[in-house]
Coordinates of C-alpha atoms in Angstrom, one line a residue:
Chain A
X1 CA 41.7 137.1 101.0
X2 CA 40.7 140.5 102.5
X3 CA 42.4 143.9 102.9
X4 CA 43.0 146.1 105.5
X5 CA 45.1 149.3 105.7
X6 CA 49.1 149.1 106.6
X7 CA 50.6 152.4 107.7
X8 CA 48.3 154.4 105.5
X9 CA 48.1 151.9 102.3
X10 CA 45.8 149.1 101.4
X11 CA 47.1 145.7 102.4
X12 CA 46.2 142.6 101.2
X13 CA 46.1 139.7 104.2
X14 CA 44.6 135.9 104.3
X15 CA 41.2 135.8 106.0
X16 CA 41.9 135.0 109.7
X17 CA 45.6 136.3 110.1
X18 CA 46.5 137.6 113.3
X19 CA 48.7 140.8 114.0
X20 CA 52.0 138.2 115.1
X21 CA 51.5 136.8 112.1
X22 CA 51.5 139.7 110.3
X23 CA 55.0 141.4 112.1
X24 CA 56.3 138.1 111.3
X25 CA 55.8 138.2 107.3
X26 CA 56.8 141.8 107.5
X27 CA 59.9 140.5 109.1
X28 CA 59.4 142.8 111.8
X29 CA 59.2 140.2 114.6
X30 CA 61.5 141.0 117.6
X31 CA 62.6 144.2 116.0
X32 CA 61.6 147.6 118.5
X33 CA 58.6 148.8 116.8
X34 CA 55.4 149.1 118.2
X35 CA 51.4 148.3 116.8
X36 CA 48.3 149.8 117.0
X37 CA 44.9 148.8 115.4
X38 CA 42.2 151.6 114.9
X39 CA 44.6 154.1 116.7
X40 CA 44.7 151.4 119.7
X41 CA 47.9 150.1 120.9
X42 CA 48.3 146.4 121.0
X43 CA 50.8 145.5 123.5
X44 CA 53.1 142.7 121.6
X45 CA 52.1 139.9 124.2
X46 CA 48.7 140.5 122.7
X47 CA 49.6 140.1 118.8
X48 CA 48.9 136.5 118.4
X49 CA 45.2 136.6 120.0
X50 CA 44.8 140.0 117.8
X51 CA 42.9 138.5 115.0
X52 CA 42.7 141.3 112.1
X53 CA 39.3 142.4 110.2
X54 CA 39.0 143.5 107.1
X55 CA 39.4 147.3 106.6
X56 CA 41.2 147.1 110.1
X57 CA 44.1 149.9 110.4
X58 CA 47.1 148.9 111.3
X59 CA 50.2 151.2 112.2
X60 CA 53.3 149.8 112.8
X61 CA 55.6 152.8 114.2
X62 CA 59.6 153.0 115.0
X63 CA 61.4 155.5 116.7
X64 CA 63.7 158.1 114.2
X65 CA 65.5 160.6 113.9
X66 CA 63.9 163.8 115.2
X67 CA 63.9 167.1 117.4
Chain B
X1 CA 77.6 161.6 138.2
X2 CA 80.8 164.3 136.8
X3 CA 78.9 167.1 138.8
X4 CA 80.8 170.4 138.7
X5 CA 81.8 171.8 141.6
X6 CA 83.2 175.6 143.1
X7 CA 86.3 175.9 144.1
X8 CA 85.6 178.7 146.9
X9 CA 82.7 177.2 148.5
X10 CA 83.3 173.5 147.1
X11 CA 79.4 173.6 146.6
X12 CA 77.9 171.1 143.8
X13 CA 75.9 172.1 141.3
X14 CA 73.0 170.0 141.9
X15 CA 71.9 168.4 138.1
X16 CA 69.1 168.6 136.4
X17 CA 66.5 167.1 138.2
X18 CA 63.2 165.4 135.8
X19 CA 60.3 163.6 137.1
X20 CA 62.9 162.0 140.4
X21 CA 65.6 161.0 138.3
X22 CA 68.9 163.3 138.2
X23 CA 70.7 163.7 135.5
X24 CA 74.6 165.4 135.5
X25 CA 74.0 166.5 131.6
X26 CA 71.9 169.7 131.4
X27 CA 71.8 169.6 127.1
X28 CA 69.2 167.8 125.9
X29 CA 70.2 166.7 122.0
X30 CA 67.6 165.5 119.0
X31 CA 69.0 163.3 116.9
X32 CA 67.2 164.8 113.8
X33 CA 69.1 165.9 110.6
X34 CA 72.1 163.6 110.7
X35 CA 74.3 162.4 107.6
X36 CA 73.8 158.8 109.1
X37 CA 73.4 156.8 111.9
X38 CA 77.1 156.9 112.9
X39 CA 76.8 160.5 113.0
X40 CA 74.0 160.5 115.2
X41 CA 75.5 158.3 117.2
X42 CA 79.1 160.5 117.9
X43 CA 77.6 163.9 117.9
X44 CA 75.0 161.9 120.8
X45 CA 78.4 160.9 122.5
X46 CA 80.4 164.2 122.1
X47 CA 77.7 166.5 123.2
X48 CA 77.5 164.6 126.7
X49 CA 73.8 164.8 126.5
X50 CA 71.7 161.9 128.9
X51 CA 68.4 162.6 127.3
X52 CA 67.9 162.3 123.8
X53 CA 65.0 163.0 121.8
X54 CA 63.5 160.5 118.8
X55 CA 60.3 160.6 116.8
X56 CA 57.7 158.1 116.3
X57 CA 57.2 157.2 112.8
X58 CA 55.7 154.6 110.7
X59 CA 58.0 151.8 109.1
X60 CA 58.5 151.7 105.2
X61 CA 56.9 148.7 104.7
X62 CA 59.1 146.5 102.4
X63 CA 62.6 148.5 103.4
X64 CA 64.7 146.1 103.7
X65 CA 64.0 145.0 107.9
X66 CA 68.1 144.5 108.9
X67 CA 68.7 148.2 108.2
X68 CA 70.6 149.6 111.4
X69 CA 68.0 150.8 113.5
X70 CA 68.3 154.5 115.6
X71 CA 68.0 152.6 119.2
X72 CA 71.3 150.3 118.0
X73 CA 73.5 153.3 118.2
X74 CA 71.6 155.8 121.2
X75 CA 70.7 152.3 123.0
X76 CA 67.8 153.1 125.6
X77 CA 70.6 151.2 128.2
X78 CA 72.5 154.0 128.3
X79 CA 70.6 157.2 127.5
X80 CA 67.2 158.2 128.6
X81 CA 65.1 158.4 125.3
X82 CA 63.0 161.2 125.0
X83 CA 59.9 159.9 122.4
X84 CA 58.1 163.3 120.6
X85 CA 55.6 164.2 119.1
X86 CA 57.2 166.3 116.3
X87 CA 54.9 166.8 113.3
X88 CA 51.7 166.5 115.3
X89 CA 49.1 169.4 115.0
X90 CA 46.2 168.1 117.1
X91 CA 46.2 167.1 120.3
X92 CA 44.5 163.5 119.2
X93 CA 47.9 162.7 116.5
X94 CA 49.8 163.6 119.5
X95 CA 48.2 161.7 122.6
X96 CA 48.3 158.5 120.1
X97 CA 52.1 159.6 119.2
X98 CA 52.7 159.1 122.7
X99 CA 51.0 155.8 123.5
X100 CA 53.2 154.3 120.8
X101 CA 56.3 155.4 121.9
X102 CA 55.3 154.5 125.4
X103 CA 54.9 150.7 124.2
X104 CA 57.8 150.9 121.7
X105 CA 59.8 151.7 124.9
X106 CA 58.2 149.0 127.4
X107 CA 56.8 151.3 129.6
X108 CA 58.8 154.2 130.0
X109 CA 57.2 157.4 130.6
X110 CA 59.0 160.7 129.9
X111 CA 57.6 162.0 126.8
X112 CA 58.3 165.7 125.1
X113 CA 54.8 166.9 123.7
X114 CA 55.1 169.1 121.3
X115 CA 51.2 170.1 119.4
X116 CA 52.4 172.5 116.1
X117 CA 50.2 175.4 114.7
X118 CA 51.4 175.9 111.5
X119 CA 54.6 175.0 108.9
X120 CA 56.0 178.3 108.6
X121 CA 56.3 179.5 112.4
X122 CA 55.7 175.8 113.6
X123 CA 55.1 177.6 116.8
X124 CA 53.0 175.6 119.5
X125 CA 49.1 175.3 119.4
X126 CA 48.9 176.3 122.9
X127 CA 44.8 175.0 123.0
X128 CA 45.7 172.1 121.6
X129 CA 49.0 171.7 123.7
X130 CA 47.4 172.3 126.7
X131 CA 44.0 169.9 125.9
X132 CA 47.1 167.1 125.1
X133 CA 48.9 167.8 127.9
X134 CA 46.0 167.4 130.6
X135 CA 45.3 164.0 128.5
X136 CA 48.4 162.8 128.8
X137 CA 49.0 163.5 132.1
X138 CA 45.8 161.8 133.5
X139 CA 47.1 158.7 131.5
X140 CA 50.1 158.8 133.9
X141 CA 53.1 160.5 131.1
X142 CA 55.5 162.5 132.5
X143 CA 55.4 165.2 130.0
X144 CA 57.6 167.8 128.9
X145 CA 56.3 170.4 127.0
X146 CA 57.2 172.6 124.1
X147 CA 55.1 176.1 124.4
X148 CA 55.1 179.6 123.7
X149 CA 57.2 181.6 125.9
X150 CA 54.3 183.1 127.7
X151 CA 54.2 182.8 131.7
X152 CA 50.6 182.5 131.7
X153 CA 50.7 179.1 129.6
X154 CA 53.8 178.3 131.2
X155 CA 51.6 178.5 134.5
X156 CA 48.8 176.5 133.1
X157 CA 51.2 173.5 131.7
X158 CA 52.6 173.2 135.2
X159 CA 49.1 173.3 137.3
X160 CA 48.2 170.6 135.1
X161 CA 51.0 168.7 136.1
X162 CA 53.6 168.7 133.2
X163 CA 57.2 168.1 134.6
X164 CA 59.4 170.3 132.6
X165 CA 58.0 173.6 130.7
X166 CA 60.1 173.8 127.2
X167 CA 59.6 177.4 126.1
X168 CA 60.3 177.9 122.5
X169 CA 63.6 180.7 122.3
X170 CA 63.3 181.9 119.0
X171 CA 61.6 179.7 115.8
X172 CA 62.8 176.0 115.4
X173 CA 65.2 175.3 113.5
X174 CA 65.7 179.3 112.9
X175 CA 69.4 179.4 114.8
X176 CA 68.2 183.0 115.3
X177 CA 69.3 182.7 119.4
X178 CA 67.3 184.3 122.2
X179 CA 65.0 186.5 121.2
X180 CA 63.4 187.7 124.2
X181 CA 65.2 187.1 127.6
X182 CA 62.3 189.1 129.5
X183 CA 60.2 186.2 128.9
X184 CA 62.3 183.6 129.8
X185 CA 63.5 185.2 133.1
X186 CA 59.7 185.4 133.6
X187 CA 59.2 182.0 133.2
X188 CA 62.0 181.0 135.3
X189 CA 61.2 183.2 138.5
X190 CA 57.6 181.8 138.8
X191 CA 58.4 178.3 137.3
X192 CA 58.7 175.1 140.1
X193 CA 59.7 172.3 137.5
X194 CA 62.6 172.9 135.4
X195 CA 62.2 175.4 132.6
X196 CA 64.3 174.8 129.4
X197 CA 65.2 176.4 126.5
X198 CA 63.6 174.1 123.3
X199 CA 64.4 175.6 119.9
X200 CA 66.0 178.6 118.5
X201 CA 69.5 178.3 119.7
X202 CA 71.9 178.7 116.6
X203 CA 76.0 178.7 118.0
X204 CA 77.4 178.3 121.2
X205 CA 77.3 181.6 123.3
X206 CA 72.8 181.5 122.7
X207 CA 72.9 178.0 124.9
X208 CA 75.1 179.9 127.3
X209 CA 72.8 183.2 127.6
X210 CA 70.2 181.0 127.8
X211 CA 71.5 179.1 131.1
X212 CA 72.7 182.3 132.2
X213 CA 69.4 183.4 132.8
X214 CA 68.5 180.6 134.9
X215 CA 67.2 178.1 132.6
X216 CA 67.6 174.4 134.0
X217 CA 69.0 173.3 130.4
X218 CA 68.8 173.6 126.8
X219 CA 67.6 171.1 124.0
X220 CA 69.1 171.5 120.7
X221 CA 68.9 169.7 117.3
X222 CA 69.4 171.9 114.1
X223 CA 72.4 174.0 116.3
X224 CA 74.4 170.8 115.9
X225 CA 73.3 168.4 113.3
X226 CA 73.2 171.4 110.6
X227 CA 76.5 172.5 111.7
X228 CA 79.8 172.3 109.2
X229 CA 81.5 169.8 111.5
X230 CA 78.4 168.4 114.1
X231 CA 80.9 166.7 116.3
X232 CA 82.9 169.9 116.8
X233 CA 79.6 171.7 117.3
X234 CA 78.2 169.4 119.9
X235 CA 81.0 169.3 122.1
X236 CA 80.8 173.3 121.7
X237 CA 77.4 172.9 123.4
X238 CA 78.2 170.8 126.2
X239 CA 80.9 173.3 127.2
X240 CA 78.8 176.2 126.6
X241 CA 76.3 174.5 129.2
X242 CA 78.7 174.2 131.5
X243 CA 79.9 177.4 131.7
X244 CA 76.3 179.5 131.3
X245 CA 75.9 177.3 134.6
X246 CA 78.5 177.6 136.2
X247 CA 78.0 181.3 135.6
X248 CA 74.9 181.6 136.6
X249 CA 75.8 179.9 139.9
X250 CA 78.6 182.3 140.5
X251 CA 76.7 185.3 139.7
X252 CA 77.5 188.1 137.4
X253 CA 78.4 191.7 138.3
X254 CA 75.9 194.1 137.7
X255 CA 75.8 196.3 134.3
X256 CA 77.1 199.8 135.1
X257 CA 76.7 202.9 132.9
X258 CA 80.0 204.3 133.6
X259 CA 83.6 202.7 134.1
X260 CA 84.8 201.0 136.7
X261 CA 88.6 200.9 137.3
X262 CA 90.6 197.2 137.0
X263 CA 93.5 198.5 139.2
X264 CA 93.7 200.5 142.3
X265 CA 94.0 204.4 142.1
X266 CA 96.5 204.9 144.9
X267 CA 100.2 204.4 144.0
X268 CA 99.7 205.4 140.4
X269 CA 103.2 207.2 138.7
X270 CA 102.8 210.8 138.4

């Protein structure tokens, strides 16, 4: 196991695991959010090759509400 | 298109015209500070808007994932979402705001920039804006801008290529109206991309004034959501639109001292 950081809080993730599979247990897979890893946006095409590191920081953004 | 036109001359107003596309709506709408969803999604409807702004947040991890989402009921397919970058007070929160909306909307990219300089004015960062702005720009956004209503960063935001200047009208969220026409008029006169009114307005007749001036449109939030009946209150926009338009395209009479007589003098009853 390793951690790395999910919107702003520590996450714990199975060595290995890519970012698909990570939208996927999140249950976020197909929904309209988009991913970025150190403040780089991964294009979702690009999840499953997107193999996460430990301490990597993942942000997983939707669009809201706002002015 | 519904495009208004005069009955003397028959000529059209011409829309609202950002980055090539044309839009017949000259209200922009938020979709901040809603009861719900369904809200949102009838005040969206009622106020005729086209454009409608969202933020980009992150997701509650562990909320449950088949909550209704904001794009089920203002579906990009029919309205031209607007991503933000409320909440963001560097330029650096804001350029990566953007990139994320841009992907979370396949591509698309009009985007409002908005770079804050403090909580209790949230008034722009006008450094910051403009550092963002040239970044985002180069990166190939077509970026409308929130900022000061100054001419002189007004100018500076269009050299560098934004397509729509946003002048602030009085503090958001502050429903205290138009607080300094002079400025705005300014703006207008020299401006070459559309110049609209982003924050302040409070009731109806302040998003008339402002087109009245010569603004290009209006984007409101607050003025509706945080009304008694939003609904009521965003349908009350779109007409006030309209007819600040339509006036301004007619052209007011000029403000005379002194009285001027309704009815002819000759013929009166003695």
């Amino acid at each position: 196991m390793m951690e790395i950081v999910l919107n702003g809080a520590p996450h714990p993730l199975a060595d290995g695991e890519n970012l698909q599979q990570l939208i996927t247990a999140l249950e976020l897979a197909g929904k309209a959010v988009a991913v970025a890893v150190n403040r780089q946006v991964v294009p979702a095409s690009l999840w499953p090759q997107r193999i996460l590191q430990p301490e990597d920081k993942v942000d997983v953004v939707r669009a809201i509400g706002g002015g | 298109m519904d495009l208004n036109s005069s009955p003397e001359t028959g000529q059209q107003d011409t829309g609202l015209t950002i980055a090539g596309k044309t839009y017949s709506s000259r209200l922009l709408v938020g979709s901040g500070k809603y009861r719900d969803l369904e809200q949102t999604r009838a005040a969206t409807e009622a106020s005729g808007a086209e454009i409608i702004t969202v933020a980009i947040r992150r997701v509650n991890i562990g909320q449950d994932p088949k909550a209704p989402n904001l794009l089920d009921v203002v579906p990009p397919s029919r309205y031209t979402i607007l991503p933000n970058t409320a909440g963001c007070y560097t330029a650096a929160d804001a350029i990566y705001t953007l990139q994320l909306g841009r992907e979370l909307l396949n591509g698309h990219k009009l985007a409002k920039l908005e770079v804050l300089g403090d909580e209790r004015t949230l008034f722009p960062n006008m450094p910051e804006t403009l550092k963002a702005a040239e970044a985002l720009v180069k990166d190939g956004f077509d970026v409308m801008v929130y900022c000061s209503d100054d001419p002189i960063q007004a100018r500076l935001l269009e050299e560098i290529g934004c397509v729509a200047v946003m002048p602030l009208a009085s503090l958001i969220g502050s429903g205290m109206g138009i607080l300094n026409p002079w400025n705005l008029s300014l703006i207008i006169e020299q401006a070459k991309v559309p110049v609209l009114v982003d924050a302040g307005v409070g009731t109806a007749s302040d998003a008339a004034i402002a087109m009245e001036l010569g603004c290009d449109g209006v984007l409101m939030n607050t003025a509706i959501a945080g009304a008694q009946d939003p609904i009521r209150m965003a349908r009350a926009m779109r007409l006030a639109i309209e007819a600040g338009r339509e006036a301004f395209l007619a052209g007011r009479i000029p403000k005379r001292f002194a009285a001027s007589p309704s009815s002819p003098m000759a013929g009166r009853l003695k």
